[in-house]
C-alpha positions as CSV (number, residue, x, y, z in Angstrom):
1,X,75.9,206.9,-12.0
2,X,75.3,208.9,-8.8
3,X,73.6,212.2,-8.0
4,X,70.4,210.6,-6.8
5,X,70.0,208.4,-9.9
6,X,69.7,204.6,-9.6
7,X,72.9,202.6,-9.9
8,X,72.7,199.0,-11.1
9,X,75.3,196.8,-9.4
10,X,75.4,193.0,-9.8
11,X,71.8,192.8,-10.7
12,X,70.6,194.9,-7.7
13,X,69.2,198.5,-7.8
14,X,71.3,200.6,-5.4
15,X,69.9,204.1,-4.5
16,X,72.1,206.7,-2.8
17,X,71.3,210.1,-1.5
18,X,73.8,212.6,-0.1
19,X,73.0,214.1,3.2
20,X,74.0,217.5,4.6
21,X,76.4,219.9,2.9
22,X,77.8,219.7,-0.6
23,X,80.5,217.1,-1.2
24,X,84.1,218.1,-0.2
25,X,86.9,218.0,-2.8
26,X,90.3,216.6,-2.1
27,X,93.5,216.1,-4.0
28,X,95.7,213.0,-4.4
29,X,98.9,212.7,-6.4
30,X,97.0,210.7,-9.0
31,X,93.5,212.3,-9.1
32,X,91.0,214.6,-7.4
33,X,88.1,213.1,-5.4
34,X,85.1,214.0,-3.3
35,X,83.6,212.8,-0.1
36,X,79.8,212.3,-0.2
37,X,78.2,211.9,3.2
38,X,75.8,209.0,2.9
39,X,74.9,208.7,6.6
40,X,75.8,210.5,9.8
41,X,75.2,210.6,13.6
42,X,76.3,207.0,14.1
43,X,77.8,206.2,17.5
44,X,81.3,204.9,16.8
45,X,80.6,203.0,13.7
46,X,83.0,200.1,13.3
47,X,82.2,198.0,10.2
48,X,80.3,198.2,6.9
49,X,78.8,195.4,4.8
50,X,77.1,195.6,1.4
51,X,74.0,193.4,0.8
52,X,73.1,192.1,-2.7
53,X,69.8,194.2,-2.7
54,X,71.7,197.4,-2.1
55,X,71.1,197.6,1.6
56,X,74.2,198.4,3.8
57,X,74.7,197.2,7.3
58,X,76.8,199.3,9.8
59,X,77.8,198.2,13.2
60,X,78.0,200.7,16.0
61,X,80.5,199.8,18.7
62,X,77.9,200.7,21.4
63,X,75.9,197.6,20.4
64,X,73.6,198.4,17.5
65,X,73.4,197.1,14.0
66,X,72.0,199.7,11.6
67,X,70.6,199.6,8.1
68,X,71.1,202.1,5.2
69,X,68.3,201.6,2.7
70,X,67.8,203.6,-0.5
71,X,70.6,205.9,0.8
72,X,68.9,206.6,4.1
73,X,69.8,205.5,7.6
74,X,66.9,203.6,9.1
75,X,66.1,204.9,12.6
76,X,65.3,201.6,14.2
77,X,68.3,199.2,14.7
78,X,68.2,195.6,13.6
79,X,66.8,193.5,16.3
80,X,67.9,190.2,17.8
81,X,71.6,190.8,18.3
82,X,73.5,188.4,20.6
83,X,74.3,189.4,24.2
84,X,77.3,191.7,24.1
85,X,79.1,194.4,26.2
86,X,80.4,197.8,25.1
87,X,83.3,198.5,27.4
88,X,86.7,199.9,26.8
89,X,87.7,199.1,23.2
90,X,85.1,196.3,23.0
91,X,81.6,196.3,21.8
92,X,79.9,195.3,18.5
93,X,82.7,195.0,16.1
94,X,82.8,193.4,12.6
95,X,80.0,192.3,10.3
96,X,80.7,190.0,7.3
97,X,78.4,188.2,5.0
98,X,78.4,184.5,4.3
99,X,79.9,183.9,0.8
100,X,76.4,182.5,-0.2
101,X,74.5,185.2,1.6
102,X,72.2,185.7,-1.5
103,X,71.0,182.2,-1.0
104,X,71.1,181.7,2.8
105,X,70.9,185.3,4.3
106,X,73.6,184.3,6.8
107,X,76.0,186.8,8.4
108,X,78.6,186.8,11.1
109,X,79.3,189.3,13.9
110,X,82.3,189.7,16.1
111,X,81.8,191.4,19.5
112,X,82.9,191.7,23.1
113,X,81.2,189.5,25.7
114,X,81.3,189.6,29.5
115,X,80.5,187.0,32.2
116,X,81.7,186.3,35.7
117,X,85.1,185.1,34.3
118,X,85.8,188.4,32.4
119,X,85.6,189.6,28.8
120,X,86.5,188.1,25.5
121,X,86.0,188.2,21.7
122,X,83.2,186.1,20.3
123,X,81.8,185.4,16.8
124,X,78.1,184.7,16.3
125,X,76.4,183.4,13.1
126,X,72.8,184.6,12.4
127,X,70.2,184.7,9.7
128,X,69.1,188.2,8.6
129,X,65.4,188.6,7.6
130,X,65.6,192.2,6.6
131,X,64.7,193.7,10.0
132,X,66.0,191.3,12.6
133,X,68.5,188.5,13.3
134,X,67.3,185.0,13.8
135,X,68.9,181.7,14.7
136,X,71.7,183.4,16.5
137,X,74.5,181.0,17.4
138,X,77.9,181.6,19.0
139,X,80.5,179.7,16.9
140,X,83.7,181.0,18.4
141,X,84.9,182.2,21.7
142,X,88.4,183.2,22.6
143,X,89.6,181.7,25.9
144,X,90.7,182.4,28.5
145,X,88.8,185.6,29.3
146,X,90.4,188.7,30.7
147,X,89.4,191.5,33.1
148,X,90.7,194.3,31.0
149,X,89.0,196.1,28.1
150,X,91.8,196.3,25.5
151,X,92.8,194.7,22.2
152,X,89.8,192.6,21.2
153,X,90.8,192.9,17.5
154,X,87.7,191.4,15.9
155,X,88.3,191.8,12.2
156,X,87.1,189.0,10.0
157,X,87.3,188.0,6.3
158,X,86.3,185.0,4.2
159,X,88.9,183.6,1.8
160,X,88.2,182.2,-1.6
161,X,87.5,178.7,-0.2
162,X,84.8,180.0,2.2
163,X,87.0,179.8,5.3
164,X,86.5,182.5,8.0
165,X,89.6,184.2,9.3
166,X,89.1,185.8,12.7
167,X,91.6,188.0,14.5
168,X,91.9,188.0,18.3
169,X,94.1,190.6,20.0
170,X,96.5,190.0,22.9
171,X,94.0,191.6,25.2
172,X,96.7,194.0,26.4
173,X,98.7,191.1,28.0
174,X,101.5,190.8,25.5
175,X,103.0,187.5,26.4
176,X,99.7,185.8,25.6
177,X,100.5,186.3,21.9
178,X,103.2,183.6,22.1
179,X,101.2,181.1,24.1
180,X,99.2,179.1,21.6
181,X,97.1,177.2,24.1
182,X,95.7,180.7,24.7
183,X,93.5,182.0,21.9
184,X,94.7,185.6,22.3
185,X,97.2,187.2,19.9
186,X,96.6,185.5,16.6
187,X,94.4,184.7,13.6
188,X,92.0,181.8,13.8
189,X,90.7,180.0,10.7
190,X,87.4,178.3,11.1
191,X,84.4,177.0,9.1
192,X,81.0,178.7,9.1
193,X,80.1,176.3,11.9
194,X,83.1,177.3,14.0
195,X,85.1,174.2,13.5
196,X,88.9,174.2,12.8
197,X,89.8,173.7,9.2
198,X,91.2,170.2,8.6
199,X,94.5,171.5,7.2
200,X,95.1,174.3,9.7
201,X,98.9,174.4,10.4
202,X,98.7,173.3,14.0
203,X,96.2,170.4,13.8
204,X,97.5,167.6,16.0
205,X,99.9,169.9,17.9
206,X,99.0,169.5,21.6
207,X,100.8,172.8,22.4
208,X,98.5,174.9,20.1
209,X,94.8,175.2,19.7
210,X,93.5,173.7,16.4
211,X,91.9,176.9,15.2
212,X,95.2,178.9,15.1
213,X,96.4,179.9,11.7
214,X,99.0,182.5,12.8
215,X,100.2,183.8,16.1
216,X,102.4,186.6,17.5
217,X,99.8,189.2,16.4
218,X,99.2,192.1,18.8
219,X,95.9,193.7,17.7
220,X,94.7,193.3,14.1
221,X,92.3,196.0,13.1
222,X,92.2,195.5,9.3
223,X,91.9,192.4,7.1
224,X,91.2,192.1,3.4
225,X,91.8,189.7,0.4
226,X,94.4,190.5,-2.2
227,X,92.4,190.8,-5.5
228,X,94.9,188.7,-7.5
229,X,96.5,186.2,-5.1
230,X,93.5,185.7,-2.8
231,X,95.8,185.9,0.2
232,X,94.7,187.5,3.4
233,X,96.4,190.8,4.2
234,X,96.2,192.4,7.6
235,X,97.5,195.3,9.6
236,X,97.8,195.7,13.3
237,X,98.5,198.2,16.0
238,X,101.9,198.4,17.5
239,X,102.5,200.1,20.9
240,X,104.3,203.5,20.5
241,X,105.5,202.8,17.0
242,X,105.6,199.6,15.0
243,X,102.1,199.4,13.3
244,X,102.5,196.7,10.7
245,X,101.1,195.4,7.5
246,X,101.4,191.6,7.1
247,X,100.4,188.8,4.7
248,X,98.7,186.1,6.8
249,X,100.4,182.8,6.0
250,X,99.8,179.4,7.6
251,X,101.8,178.8,10.8
252,X,103.7,182.1,10.8
253,X,104.9,183.8,14.0
254,X,104.6,187.6,13.5
255,X,106.8,188.2,16.5
256,X,104.9,190.1,19.1
257,X,106.3,190.8,21.6
258,X,109.7,189.2,20.9
259,X,110.3,191.7,18.1
260,X,108.8,195.2,17.5
261,X,109.6,198.5,16.0
262,X,107.7,200.2,18.9
263,X,108.3,200.9,22.6
264,X,105.9,200.7,25.5
265,X,103.6,203.5,26.2
266,X,105.6,204.3,29.3
267,X,108.7,204.8,27.1
268,X,110.4,201.6,28.2
269,X,111.7,199.3,25.5
270,X,109.7,196.1,24.9
271,X,112.4,194.3,22.8
272,X,115.8,195.3,21.5
273,X,115.1,193.3,18.3
274,X,113.1,194.2,15.2
275,X,113.7,190.9,13.5
276,X,114.9,187.4,14.4
277,X,115.1,183.9,12.9
278,X,111.7,182.2,12.7
279,X,109.7,185.4,12.8
280,X,107.9,186.9,9.8
281,X,109.0,190.5,9.1
282,X,106.2,193.0,8.3
283,X,105.7,194.0,4.7
284,X,105.5,197.6,5.9
285,X,105.5,199.4,9.2
286,X,104.9,202.9,10.7
287,X,107.0,204.6,13.3
288,X,105.6,206.7,14.9
289,X,102.2,204.9,15.0
290,X,99.2,205.9,12.9
291,X,96.8,203.5,14.7
292,X,95.6,201.8,11.5
293,X,92.0,200.6,11.2
294,X,90.2,199.2,8.2
295,X,91.9,198.4,4.9
296,X,90.9,197.6,1.3
297,X,92.5,197.2,-2.1
298,X,91.0,199.4,-4.8
299,X,89.6,197.3,-7.6
300,X,86.8,199.6,-9.1
301,X,86.5,201.5,-12.3
302,X,85.8,205.0,-10.9
303,X,89.5,205.6,-10.2
304,X,91.6,203.8,-12.8
305,X,94.7,205.7,-11.4
306,X,94.2,203.8,-8.0
307,X,93.8,200.3,-9.5
308,X,95.6,197.8,-7.1
309,X,96.4,200.4,-4.5
310,X,95.9,199.5,-0.8
311,X,94.0,202.0,1.3
312,X,94.4,202.1,5.1
313,X,92.4,204.2,7.6
314,X,94.2,205.8,10.6
315,X,92.7,206.6,13.9
316,X,95.5,208.5,15.8
317,X,96.7,210.3,12.7
318,X,93.2,211.0,11.4
319,X,93.9,210.3,7.7
320,X,93.6,207.8,4.9
321,X,96.8,206.2,3.6
322,X,97.2,205.1,0.0
323,X,100.0,202.6,-0.7
324,X,101.2,201.6,-4.2
325,X,102.6,198.1,-4.3
326,X,105.1,196.2,-6.5
327,X,104.1,192.6,-5.6
328,X,104.8,192.6,-1.9
329,X,106.8,195.8,-1.7
330,X,105.4,199.2,-0.9
331,X,106.9,201.6,-3.5
332,X,104.8,204.7,-2.7
333,X,102.9,206.1,0.3
334,X,100.6,209.0,0.3
335,X,98.6,210.6,3.1
336,X,95.1,211.7,2.2
337,X,92.3,213.5,4.1
338,X,94.8,214.9,6.6
339,X,92.7,218.1,7.0
340,X,89.4,216.2,7.5
341,X,89.9,215.9,11.2
342,X,88.2,212.5,11.4
343,X,89.4,209.2,12.8
344,X,89.0,206.7,9.9
345,X,87.7,203.4,11.4
346,X,86.8,201.3,8.4
347,X,87.7,201.3,4.7
348,X,85.7,199.2,2.2
349,X,85.7,198.6,-1.6
350,X,82.1,199.1,-2.6
351,X,80.2,197.1,-5.4
352,X,79.6,200.5,-7.1
353,X,83.3,201.1,-7.7
354,X,83.6,203.7,-4.9
355,X,85.7,203.6,-1.8
356,X,83.7,203.7,1.4
357,X,84.8,205.1,4.8
358,X,83.5,205.0,8.4
359,X,84.6,207.7,10.9
360,X,85.0,206.9,14.5
361,X,83.2,209.4,16.8
362,X,79.9,209.8,18.6
363,X,78.6,211.4,15.5
364,X,80.3,209.0,13.1
365,X,79.7,209.2,9.3
366,X,79.6,206.9,6.3
367,X,81.5,208.5,3.4
368,X,81.5,207.6,-0.2
369,X,84.7,208.5,-2.1
370,X,84.0,209.4,-5.7
371,X,85.8,211.3,-8.5
372,X,85.6,215.1,-8.3
373,X,83.0,216.6,-10.6
């Protein structure tokens, strides 16, 4: 249980301590819950990972990897990060653990990188020794590079076969999402060494890079595995309107910018179509935009009322969205934390049965969502 007492999870002793003021209580249609502040004063935290020993790793977009140990934020960042740049929407982005992390201490980082040719999204593999990264190796680099600082995407997830799915945004140059000799605007499926998977859908197609798994994706900011089917679910930012939830399936074209429910930021239409033959329609969309970021299915025991629900953070709308599903159909949508006044950057299902949130600000927080007392 919580309240400063040890919590045994998967054979590891997890210790949490709540910082700051008393936990805040909020209401959902199904239950009441509280937010416990586990860490604060993080600079634009972007991603959260749970280690087997109870440590948590948090990326700060400004270029730091931080540790939370025994419920306390360690002052000194993890050393040995790859060379990266924090510029525009880019910086240190996602952190995910190797499926066999307990045995090999290997993790993966996505981040923005700059050289004389411009900026891009990279993935590096490294060994974590508890205080620093060792054996850092770049295993994926999206090419060509671009001069602008938008739409790096960067979300990653491992599937049940140990394949790494890596999202690359269109870099703010929308037509790149339909050019598959260009790594922008899609999901890439690679091995832990960075190689294309042998049965990727475009292997042998000279018009498409071998690592592509899907294309026509604008700027994916959330990826997670469905707890029953094992399929990769994602969401992505639309322009003004047209944020989408999709199921990532081999070879699919998700339509950007040929079809969209949104319009350009200038107010000019991008397309007069919201669907067309050969394009995969979104499972769900938002118009106006909520700017979704981070997503997780709830699979814990603390909230039996939420079992199987999908939770999505929102930056622009500053809320947490709960979606109830019937197979691949959204049958209920509820907005939570609308009065919190925080941009929700990441949403994670914790090994302790709690839902975990990161807030996006210069004084970002790590929240633990638990039942109201």
